[in-house]
Coordinates of N, CA and C in Angstrom, one line a residue:
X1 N -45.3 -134.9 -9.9 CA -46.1 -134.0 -9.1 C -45.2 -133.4 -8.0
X2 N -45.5 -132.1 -7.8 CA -45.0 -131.3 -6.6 C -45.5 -132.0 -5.3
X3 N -44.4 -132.7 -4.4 CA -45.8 -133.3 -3.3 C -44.6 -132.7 -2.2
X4 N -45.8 -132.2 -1.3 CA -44.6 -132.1 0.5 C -44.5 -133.1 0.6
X5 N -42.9 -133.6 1.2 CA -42.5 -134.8 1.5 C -43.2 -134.7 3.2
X6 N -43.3 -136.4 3.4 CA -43.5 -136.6 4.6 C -43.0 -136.2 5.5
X7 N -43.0 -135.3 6.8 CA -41.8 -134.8 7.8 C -41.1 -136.4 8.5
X8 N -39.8 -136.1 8.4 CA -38.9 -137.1 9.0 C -38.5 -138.0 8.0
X9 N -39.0 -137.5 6.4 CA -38.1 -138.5 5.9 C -37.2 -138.1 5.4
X10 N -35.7 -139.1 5.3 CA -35.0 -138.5 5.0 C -34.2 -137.9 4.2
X11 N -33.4 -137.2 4.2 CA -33.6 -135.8 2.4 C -33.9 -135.2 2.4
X12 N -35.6 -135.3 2.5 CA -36.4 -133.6 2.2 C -36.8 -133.8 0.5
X13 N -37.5 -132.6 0.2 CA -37.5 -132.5 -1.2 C -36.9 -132.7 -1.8
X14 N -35.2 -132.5 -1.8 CA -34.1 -132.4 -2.7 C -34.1 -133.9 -3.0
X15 N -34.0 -134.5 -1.9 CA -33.6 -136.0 -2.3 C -34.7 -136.9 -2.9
X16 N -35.9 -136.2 -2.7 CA -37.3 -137.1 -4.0 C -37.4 -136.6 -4.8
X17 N -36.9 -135.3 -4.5 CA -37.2 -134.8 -6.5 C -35.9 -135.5 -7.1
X18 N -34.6 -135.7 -7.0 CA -33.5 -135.9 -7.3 C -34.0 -137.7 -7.7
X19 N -34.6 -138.5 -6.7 CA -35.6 -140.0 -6.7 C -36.5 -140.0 -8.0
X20 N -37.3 -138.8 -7.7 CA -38.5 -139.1 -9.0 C -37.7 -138.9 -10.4
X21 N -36.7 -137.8 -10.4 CA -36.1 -137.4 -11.9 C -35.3 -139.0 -12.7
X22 N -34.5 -139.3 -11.8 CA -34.0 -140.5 -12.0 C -34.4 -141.4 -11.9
X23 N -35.8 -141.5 -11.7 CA -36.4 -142.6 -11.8 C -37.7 -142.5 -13.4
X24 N -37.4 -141.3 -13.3 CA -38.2 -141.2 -15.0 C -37.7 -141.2 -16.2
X25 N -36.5 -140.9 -16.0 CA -35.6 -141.0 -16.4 C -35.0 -142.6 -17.2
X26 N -35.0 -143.2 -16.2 CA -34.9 -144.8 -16.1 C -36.5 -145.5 -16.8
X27 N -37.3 -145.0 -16.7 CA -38.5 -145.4 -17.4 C -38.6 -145.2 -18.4
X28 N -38.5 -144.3 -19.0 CA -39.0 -143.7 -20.3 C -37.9 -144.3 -21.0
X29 N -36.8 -144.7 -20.6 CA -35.0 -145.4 -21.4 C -35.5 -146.2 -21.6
X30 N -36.4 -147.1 -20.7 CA -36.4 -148.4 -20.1 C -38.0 -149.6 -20.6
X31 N -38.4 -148.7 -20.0 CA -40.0 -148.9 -19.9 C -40.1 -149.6 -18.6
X32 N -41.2 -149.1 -18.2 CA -41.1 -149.1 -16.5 C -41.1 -150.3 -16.0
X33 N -41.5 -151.7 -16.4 CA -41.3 -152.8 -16.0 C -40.2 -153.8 -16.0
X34 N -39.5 -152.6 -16.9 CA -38.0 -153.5 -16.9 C -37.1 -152.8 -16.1
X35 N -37.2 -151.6 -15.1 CA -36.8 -151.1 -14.1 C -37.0 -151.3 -12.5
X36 N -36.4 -151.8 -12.2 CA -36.6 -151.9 -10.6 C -36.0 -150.8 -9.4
X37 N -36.6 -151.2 -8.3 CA -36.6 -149.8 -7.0 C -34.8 -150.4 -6.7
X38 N -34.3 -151.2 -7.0 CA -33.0 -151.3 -7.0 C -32.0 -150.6 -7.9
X39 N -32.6 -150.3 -9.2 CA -31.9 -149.7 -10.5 C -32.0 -148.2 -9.9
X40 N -33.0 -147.8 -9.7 CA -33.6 -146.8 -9.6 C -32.5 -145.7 -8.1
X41 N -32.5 -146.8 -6.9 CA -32.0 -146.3 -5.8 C -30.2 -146.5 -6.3
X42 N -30.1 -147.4 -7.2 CA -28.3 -147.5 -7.3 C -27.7 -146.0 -8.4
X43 N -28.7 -145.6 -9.5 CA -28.3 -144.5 -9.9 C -29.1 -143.3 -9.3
X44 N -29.7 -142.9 -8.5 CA -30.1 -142.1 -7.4 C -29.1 -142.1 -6.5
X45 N -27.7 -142.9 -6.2 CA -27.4 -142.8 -5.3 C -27.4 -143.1 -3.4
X46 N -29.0 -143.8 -3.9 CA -29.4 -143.8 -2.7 C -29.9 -145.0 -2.1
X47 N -30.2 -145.7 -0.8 CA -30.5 -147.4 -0.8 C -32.0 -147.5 -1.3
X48 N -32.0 -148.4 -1.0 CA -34.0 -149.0 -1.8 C -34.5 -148.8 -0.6
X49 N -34.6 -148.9 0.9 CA -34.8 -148.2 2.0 C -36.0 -146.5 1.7
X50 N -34.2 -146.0 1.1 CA -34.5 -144.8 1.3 C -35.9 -144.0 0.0
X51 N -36.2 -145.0 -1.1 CA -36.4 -144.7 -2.1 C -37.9 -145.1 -1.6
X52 N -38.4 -146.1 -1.0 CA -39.3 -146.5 -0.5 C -39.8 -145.5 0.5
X53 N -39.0 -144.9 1.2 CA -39.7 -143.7 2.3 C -40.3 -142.7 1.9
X54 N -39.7 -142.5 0.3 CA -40.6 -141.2 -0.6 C -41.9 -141.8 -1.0
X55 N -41.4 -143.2 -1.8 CA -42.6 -143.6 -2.9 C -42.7 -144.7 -2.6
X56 N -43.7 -145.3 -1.6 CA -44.2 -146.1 -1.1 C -44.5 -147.5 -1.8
X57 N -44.4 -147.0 -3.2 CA -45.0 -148.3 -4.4 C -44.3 -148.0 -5.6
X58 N -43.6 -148.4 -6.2 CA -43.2 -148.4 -7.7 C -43.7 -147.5 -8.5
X59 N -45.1 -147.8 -8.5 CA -46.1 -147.0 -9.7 C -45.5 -145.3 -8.9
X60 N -45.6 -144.7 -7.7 CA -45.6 -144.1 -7.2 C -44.4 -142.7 -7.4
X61 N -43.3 -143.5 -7.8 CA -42.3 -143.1 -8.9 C -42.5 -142.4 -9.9
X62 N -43.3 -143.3 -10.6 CA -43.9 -142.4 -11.9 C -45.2 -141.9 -12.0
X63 N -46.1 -142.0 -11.2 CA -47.0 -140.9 -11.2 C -46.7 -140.2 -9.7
X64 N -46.1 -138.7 -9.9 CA -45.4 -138.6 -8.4 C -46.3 -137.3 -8.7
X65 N -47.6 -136.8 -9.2 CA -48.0 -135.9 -9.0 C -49.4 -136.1 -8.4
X66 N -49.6 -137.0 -7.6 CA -51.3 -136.9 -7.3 C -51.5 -136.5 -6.0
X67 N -50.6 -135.8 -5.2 CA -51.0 -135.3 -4.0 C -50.9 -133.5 -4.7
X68 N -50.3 -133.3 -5.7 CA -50.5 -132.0 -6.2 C -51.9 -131.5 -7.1
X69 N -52.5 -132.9 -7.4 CA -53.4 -132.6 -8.0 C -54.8 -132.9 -7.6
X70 N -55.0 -133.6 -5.9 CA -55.8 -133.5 -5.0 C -56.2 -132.2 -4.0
X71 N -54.4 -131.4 -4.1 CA -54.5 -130.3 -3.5 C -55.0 -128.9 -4.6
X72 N -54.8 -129.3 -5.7 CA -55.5 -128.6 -6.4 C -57.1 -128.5 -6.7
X73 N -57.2 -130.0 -6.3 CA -58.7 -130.0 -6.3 C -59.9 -129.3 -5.1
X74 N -58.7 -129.6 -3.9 CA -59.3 -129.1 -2.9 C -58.8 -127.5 -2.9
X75 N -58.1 -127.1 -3.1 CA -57.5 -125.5 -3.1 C -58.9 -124.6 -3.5
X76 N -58.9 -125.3 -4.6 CA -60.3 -124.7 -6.2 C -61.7 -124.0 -5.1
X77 N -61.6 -125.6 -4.6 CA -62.9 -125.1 -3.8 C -63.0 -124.4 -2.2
X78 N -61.5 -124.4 -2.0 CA -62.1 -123.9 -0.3 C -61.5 -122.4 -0.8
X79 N -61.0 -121.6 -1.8 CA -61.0 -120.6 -1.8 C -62.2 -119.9 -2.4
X80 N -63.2 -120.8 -2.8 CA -65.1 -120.3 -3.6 C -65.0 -119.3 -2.6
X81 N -65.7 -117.9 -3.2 CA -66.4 -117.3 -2.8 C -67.9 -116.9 -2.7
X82 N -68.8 -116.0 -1.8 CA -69.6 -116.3 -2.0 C -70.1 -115.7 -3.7
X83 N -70.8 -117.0 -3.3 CA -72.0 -116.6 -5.0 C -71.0 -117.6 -6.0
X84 N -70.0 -117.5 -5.7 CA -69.1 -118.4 -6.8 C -69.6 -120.0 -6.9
X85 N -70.2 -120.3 -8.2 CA -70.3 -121.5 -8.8 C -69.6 -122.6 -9.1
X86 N -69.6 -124.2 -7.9 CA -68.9 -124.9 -7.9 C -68.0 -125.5 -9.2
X87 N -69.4 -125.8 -9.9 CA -68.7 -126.2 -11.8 C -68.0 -125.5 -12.2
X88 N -68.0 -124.5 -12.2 CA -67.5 -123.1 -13.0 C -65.7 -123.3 -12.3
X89 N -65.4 -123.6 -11.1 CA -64.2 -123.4 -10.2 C -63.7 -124.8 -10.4
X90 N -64.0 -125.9 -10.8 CA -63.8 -126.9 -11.3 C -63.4 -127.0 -12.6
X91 N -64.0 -126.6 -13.5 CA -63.6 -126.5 -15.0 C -62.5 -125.1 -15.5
X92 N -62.8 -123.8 -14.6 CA -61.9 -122.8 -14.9 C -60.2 -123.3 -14.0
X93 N -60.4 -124.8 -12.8 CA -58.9 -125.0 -12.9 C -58.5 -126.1 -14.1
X94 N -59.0 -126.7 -14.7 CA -58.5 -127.6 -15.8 C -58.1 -126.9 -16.7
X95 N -58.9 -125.5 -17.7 CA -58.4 -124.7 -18.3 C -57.5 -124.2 -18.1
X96 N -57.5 -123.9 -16.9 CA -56.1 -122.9 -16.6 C -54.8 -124.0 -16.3
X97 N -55.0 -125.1 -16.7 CA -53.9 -126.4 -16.5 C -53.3 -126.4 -18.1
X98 N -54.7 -126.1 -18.8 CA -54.1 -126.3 -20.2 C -53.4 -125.5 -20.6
X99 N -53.8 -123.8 -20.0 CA -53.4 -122.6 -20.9 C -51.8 -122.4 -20.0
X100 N -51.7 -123.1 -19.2 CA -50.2 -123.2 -18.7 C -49.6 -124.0 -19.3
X101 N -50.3 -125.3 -20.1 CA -49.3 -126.5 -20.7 C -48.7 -127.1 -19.2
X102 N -49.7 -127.1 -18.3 CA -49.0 -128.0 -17.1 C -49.0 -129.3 -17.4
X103 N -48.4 -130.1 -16.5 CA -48.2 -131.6 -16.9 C -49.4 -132.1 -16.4
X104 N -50.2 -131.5 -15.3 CA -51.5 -132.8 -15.0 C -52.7 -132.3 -16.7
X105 N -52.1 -131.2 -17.8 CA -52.8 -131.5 -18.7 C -53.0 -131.7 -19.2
X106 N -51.5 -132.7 -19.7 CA -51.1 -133.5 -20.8 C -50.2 -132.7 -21.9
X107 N -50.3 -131.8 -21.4 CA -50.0 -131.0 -22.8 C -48.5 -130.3 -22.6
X108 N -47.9 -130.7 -21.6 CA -46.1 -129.6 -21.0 C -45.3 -131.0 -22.3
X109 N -44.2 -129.9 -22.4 CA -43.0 -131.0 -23.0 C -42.9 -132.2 -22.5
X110 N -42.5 -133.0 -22.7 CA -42.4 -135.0 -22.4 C -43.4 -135.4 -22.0
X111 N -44.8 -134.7 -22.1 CA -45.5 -135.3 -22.1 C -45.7 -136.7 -23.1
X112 N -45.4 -136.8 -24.2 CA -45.6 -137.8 -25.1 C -44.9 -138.7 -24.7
X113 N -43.6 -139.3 -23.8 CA -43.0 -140.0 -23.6 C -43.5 -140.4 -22.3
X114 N -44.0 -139.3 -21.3 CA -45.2 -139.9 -20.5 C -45.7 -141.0 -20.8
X115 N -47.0 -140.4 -21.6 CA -47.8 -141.5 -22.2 C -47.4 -142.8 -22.7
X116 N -46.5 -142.9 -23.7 CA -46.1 -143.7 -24.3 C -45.6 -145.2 -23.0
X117 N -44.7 -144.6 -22.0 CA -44.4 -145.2 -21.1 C -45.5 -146.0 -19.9
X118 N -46.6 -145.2 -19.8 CA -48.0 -145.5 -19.5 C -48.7 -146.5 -20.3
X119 N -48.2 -146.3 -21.3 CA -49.0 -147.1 -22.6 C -48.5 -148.7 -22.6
X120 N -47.4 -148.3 -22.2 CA -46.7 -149.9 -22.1 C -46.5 -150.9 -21.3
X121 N -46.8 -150.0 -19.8 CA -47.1 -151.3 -18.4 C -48.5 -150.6 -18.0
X122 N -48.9 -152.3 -17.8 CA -50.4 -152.4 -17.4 C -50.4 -151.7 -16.3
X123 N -48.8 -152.5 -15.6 CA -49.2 -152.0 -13.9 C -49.7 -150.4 -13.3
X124 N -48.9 -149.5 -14.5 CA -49.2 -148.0 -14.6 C -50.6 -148.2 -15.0
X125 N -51.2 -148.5 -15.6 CA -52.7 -148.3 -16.4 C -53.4 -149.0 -15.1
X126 N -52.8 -149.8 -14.3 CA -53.9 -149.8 -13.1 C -53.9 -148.9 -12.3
X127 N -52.7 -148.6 -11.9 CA -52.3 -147.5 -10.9 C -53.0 -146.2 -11.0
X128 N -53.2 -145.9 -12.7 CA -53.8 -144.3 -12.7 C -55.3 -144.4 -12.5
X129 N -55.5 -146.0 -12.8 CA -57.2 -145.7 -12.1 C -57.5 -145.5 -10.6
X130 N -56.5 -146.1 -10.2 CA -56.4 -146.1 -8.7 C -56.4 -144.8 -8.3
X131 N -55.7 -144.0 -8.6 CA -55.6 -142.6 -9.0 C -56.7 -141.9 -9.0
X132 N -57.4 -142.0 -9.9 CA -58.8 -141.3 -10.5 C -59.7 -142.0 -9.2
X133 N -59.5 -143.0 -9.0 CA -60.8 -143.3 -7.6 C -60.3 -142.5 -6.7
X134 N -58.9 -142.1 -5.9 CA -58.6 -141.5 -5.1 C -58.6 -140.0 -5.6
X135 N -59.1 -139.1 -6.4 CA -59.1 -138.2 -6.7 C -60.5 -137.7 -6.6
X136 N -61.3 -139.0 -7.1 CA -62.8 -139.2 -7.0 C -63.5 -138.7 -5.5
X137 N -63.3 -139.4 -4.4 CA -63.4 -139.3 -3.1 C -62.8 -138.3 -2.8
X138 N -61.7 -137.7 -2.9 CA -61.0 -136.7 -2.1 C -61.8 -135.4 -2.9
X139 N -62.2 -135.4 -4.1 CA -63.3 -134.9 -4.5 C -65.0 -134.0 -3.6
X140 N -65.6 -135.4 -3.6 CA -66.9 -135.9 -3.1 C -66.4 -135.0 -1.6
X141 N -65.7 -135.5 -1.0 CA -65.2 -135.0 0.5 C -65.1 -133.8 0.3
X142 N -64.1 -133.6 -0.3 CA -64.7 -131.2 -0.8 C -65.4 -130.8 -0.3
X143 N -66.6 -131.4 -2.3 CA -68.3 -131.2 -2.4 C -68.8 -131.3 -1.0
X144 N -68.9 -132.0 -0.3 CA -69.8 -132.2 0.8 C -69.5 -131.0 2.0
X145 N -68.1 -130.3 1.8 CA -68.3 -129.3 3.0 C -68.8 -128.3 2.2
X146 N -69.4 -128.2 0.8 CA -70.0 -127.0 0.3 C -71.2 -126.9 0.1
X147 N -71.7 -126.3 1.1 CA -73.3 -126.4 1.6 C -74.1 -125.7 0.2
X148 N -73.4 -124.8 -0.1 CA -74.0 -124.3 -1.3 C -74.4 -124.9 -2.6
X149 N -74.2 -126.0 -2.6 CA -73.9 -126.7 -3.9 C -75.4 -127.3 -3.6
X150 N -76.2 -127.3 -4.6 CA -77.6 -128.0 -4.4 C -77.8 -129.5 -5.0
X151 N -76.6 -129.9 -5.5 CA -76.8 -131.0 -6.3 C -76.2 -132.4 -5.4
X152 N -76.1 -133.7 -5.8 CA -75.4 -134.9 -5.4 C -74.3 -134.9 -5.9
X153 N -73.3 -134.5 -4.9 CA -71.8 -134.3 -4.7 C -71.3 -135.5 -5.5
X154 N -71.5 -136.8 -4.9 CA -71.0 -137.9 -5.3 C -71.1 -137.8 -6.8
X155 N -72.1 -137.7 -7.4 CA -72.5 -137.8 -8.1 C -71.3 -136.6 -9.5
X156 N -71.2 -135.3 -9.1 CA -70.6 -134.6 -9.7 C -69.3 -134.8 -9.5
X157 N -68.7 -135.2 -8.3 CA -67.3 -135.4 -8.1 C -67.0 -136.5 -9.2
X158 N -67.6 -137.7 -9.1 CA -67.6 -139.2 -10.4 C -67.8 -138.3 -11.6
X159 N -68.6 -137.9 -12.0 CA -68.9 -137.3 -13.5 C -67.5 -136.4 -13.9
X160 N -67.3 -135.7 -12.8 CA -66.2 -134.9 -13.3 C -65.0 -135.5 -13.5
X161 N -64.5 -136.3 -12.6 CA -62.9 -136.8 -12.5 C -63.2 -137.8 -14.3
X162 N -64.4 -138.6 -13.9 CA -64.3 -139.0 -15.0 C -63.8 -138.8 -16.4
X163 N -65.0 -137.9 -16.4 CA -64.5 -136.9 -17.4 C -63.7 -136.2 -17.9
X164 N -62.5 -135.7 -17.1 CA -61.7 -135.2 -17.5 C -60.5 -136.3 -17.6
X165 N -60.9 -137.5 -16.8 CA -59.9 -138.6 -17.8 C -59.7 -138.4 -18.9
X166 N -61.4 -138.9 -19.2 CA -61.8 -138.9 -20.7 C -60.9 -138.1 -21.6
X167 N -60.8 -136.8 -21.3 CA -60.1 -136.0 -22.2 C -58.9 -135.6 -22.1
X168 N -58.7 -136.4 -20.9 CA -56.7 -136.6 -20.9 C -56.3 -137.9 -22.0
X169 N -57.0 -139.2 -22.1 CA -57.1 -140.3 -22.9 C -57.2 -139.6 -24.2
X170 N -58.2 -139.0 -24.3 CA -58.0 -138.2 -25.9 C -56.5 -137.8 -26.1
X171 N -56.4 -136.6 -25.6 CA -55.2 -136.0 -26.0 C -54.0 -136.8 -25.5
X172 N -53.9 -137.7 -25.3 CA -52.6 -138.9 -25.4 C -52.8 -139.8 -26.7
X173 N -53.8 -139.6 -26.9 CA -54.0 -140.9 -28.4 C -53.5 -139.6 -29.4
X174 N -54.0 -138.2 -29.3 CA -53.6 -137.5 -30.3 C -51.7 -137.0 -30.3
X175 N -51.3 -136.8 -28.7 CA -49.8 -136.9 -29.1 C -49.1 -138.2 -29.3
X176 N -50.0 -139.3 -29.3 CA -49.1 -140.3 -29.4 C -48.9 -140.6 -31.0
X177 N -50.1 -139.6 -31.7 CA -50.0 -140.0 -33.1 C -49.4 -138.9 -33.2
X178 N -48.7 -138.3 -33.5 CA -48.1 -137.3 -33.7 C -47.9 -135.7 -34.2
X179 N -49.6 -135.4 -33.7 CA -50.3 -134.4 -33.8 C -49.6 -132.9 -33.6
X180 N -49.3 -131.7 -34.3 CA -48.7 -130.7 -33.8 C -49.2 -130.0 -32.1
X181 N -48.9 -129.7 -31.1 CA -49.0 -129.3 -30.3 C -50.4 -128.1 -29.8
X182 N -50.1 -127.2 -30.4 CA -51.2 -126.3 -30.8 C -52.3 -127.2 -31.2
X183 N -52.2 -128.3 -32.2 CA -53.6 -129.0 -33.1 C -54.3 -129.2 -31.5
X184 N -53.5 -130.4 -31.0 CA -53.6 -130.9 -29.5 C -54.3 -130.3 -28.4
X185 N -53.5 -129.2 -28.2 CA -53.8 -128.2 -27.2 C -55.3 -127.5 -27.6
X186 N -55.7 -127.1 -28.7 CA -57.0 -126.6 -29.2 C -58.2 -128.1 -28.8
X187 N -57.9 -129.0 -29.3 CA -58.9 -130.4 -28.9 C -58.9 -130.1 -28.0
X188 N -58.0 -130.2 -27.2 CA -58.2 -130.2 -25.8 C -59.4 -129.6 -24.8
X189 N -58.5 -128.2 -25.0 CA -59.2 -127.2 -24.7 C -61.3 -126.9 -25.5
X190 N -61.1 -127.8 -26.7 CA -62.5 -127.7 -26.9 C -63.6 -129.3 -25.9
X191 N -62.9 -129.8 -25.5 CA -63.3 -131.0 -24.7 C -63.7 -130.5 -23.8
X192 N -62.9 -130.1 -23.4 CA -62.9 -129.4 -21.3 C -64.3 -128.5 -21.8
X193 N -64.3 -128.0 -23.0 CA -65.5 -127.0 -23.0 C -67.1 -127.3 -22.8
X194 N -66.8 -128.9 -24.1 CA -68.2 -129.9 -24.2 C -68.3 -130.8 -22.6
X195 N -67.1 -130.7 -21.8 CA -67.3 -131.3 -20.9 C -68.2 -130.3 -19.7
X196 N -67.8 -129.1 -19.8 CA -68.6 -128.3 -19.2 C -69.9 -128.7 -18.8
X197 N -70.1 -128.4 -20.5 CA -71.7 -128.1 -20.8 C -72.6 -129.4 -20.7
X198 N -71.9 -130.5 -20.8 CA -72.5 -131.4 -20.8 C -72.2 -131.8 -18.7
X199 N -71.5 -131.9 -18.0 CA -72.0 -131.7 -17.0 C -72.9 -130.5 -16.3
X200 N -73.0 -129.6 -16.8 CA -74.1 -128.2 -16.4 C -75.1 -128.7 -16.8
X201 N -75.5 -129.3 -17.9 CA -76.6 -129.8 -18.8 C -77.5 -130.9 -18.0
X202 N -76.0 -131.8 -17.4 CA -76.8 -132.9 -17.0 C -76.7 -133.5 -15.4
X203 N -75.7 -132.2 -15.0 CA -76.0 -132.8 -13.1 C -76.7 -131.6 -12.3

């Protein structure tokens, strides 16, 4: 994930993105549990100090996109206009994640070694729920400055984040079998669709 670094720490961008690359790097070789914030800071060049002032937690290394993908959630909705339809601005930014092949789609290049690497430590498979709760709330928190919205925020924020788990889990079972790309990217894209409609349908 693209995240502004904290002010005052030290580096700047250059030196977390240069942290996260080599530390994905080291995972995906490795599998993340046989890597440590020592491996990681000795071929980074840099101390375990400093590697810790970016990424607070281990897991944090390898999923380094969730402050990009909270600000996307919040972006979606504080630029609604009026009349503009909360679901609609919700679902038209996941599509537009897919039809980019961005990574929070699942669907950009290394995505499959992503997964695969996810697939293999638990500690990641806790972490991304942890994720999805904190995506959940920072969610709901949106919803609720949008007076326009007639429905139970909580309610839609859970259904959605859910949801579009849901259909990130899909399309990692399908590249992990080794599905052509395009096959993938059409599932996909038909998920996000039934996901719509079945939240329009039912919140």
């Amino acid at each position: 994930m693209i995240v502004v670094p904290r002010t005052g720490v030290r580096g700047g961008p250059q030196t977390r993105a240069k942290i996260a690359g080599v530390a994905s790097g080291l995972f995906v070789e490795r599998g993340f549990d046989a890597v440590t914030v020592a491996d990681v800071a000795r071929e980074a060049g840099v101390s375990s100090v400093t590697v810790f002032k970016h990424f607070p937690r281990k897991e944090d290394l390898f999923f380094d996109r969730q402050a990009e993908a909270e600000d996307l959630l919040r972006t979606a909705l504080r630029e609604r206009g009026p009349g503009d339809d909360v679901l609609a601005l919700l679902c038209d930014l996941v599509v537009g994640l897919a039809d980019d092949r961005h990574p929070l789609s699942g669907l950009a290049d290394g995505a499959g070694s992503f997964f695969e690497t996810v697939a293999g430590s638990p500690s990641l498979a806790n972490r991304a729920r942890e994720i999805g709760s904190t995506l959940q709330q920072a969610l709901t928190e949106e919803l609720e400055r949008q007076p326009a919205y007639p429905g139970d925020v909580s309610l839609l924020a859970a259904f959605f984040i859910a949801g579009y788990a849901a259909v990130l889990v899909q399309t990692a079972r399908d590249r992990l079998a080794g599905q052509p790309i395009d096959t993938v990217a059409d599932a996909h894209r038909d998920r996000l669709r039934r996901l719509d409609e079945a939240l329009r349908d039912g919140v």
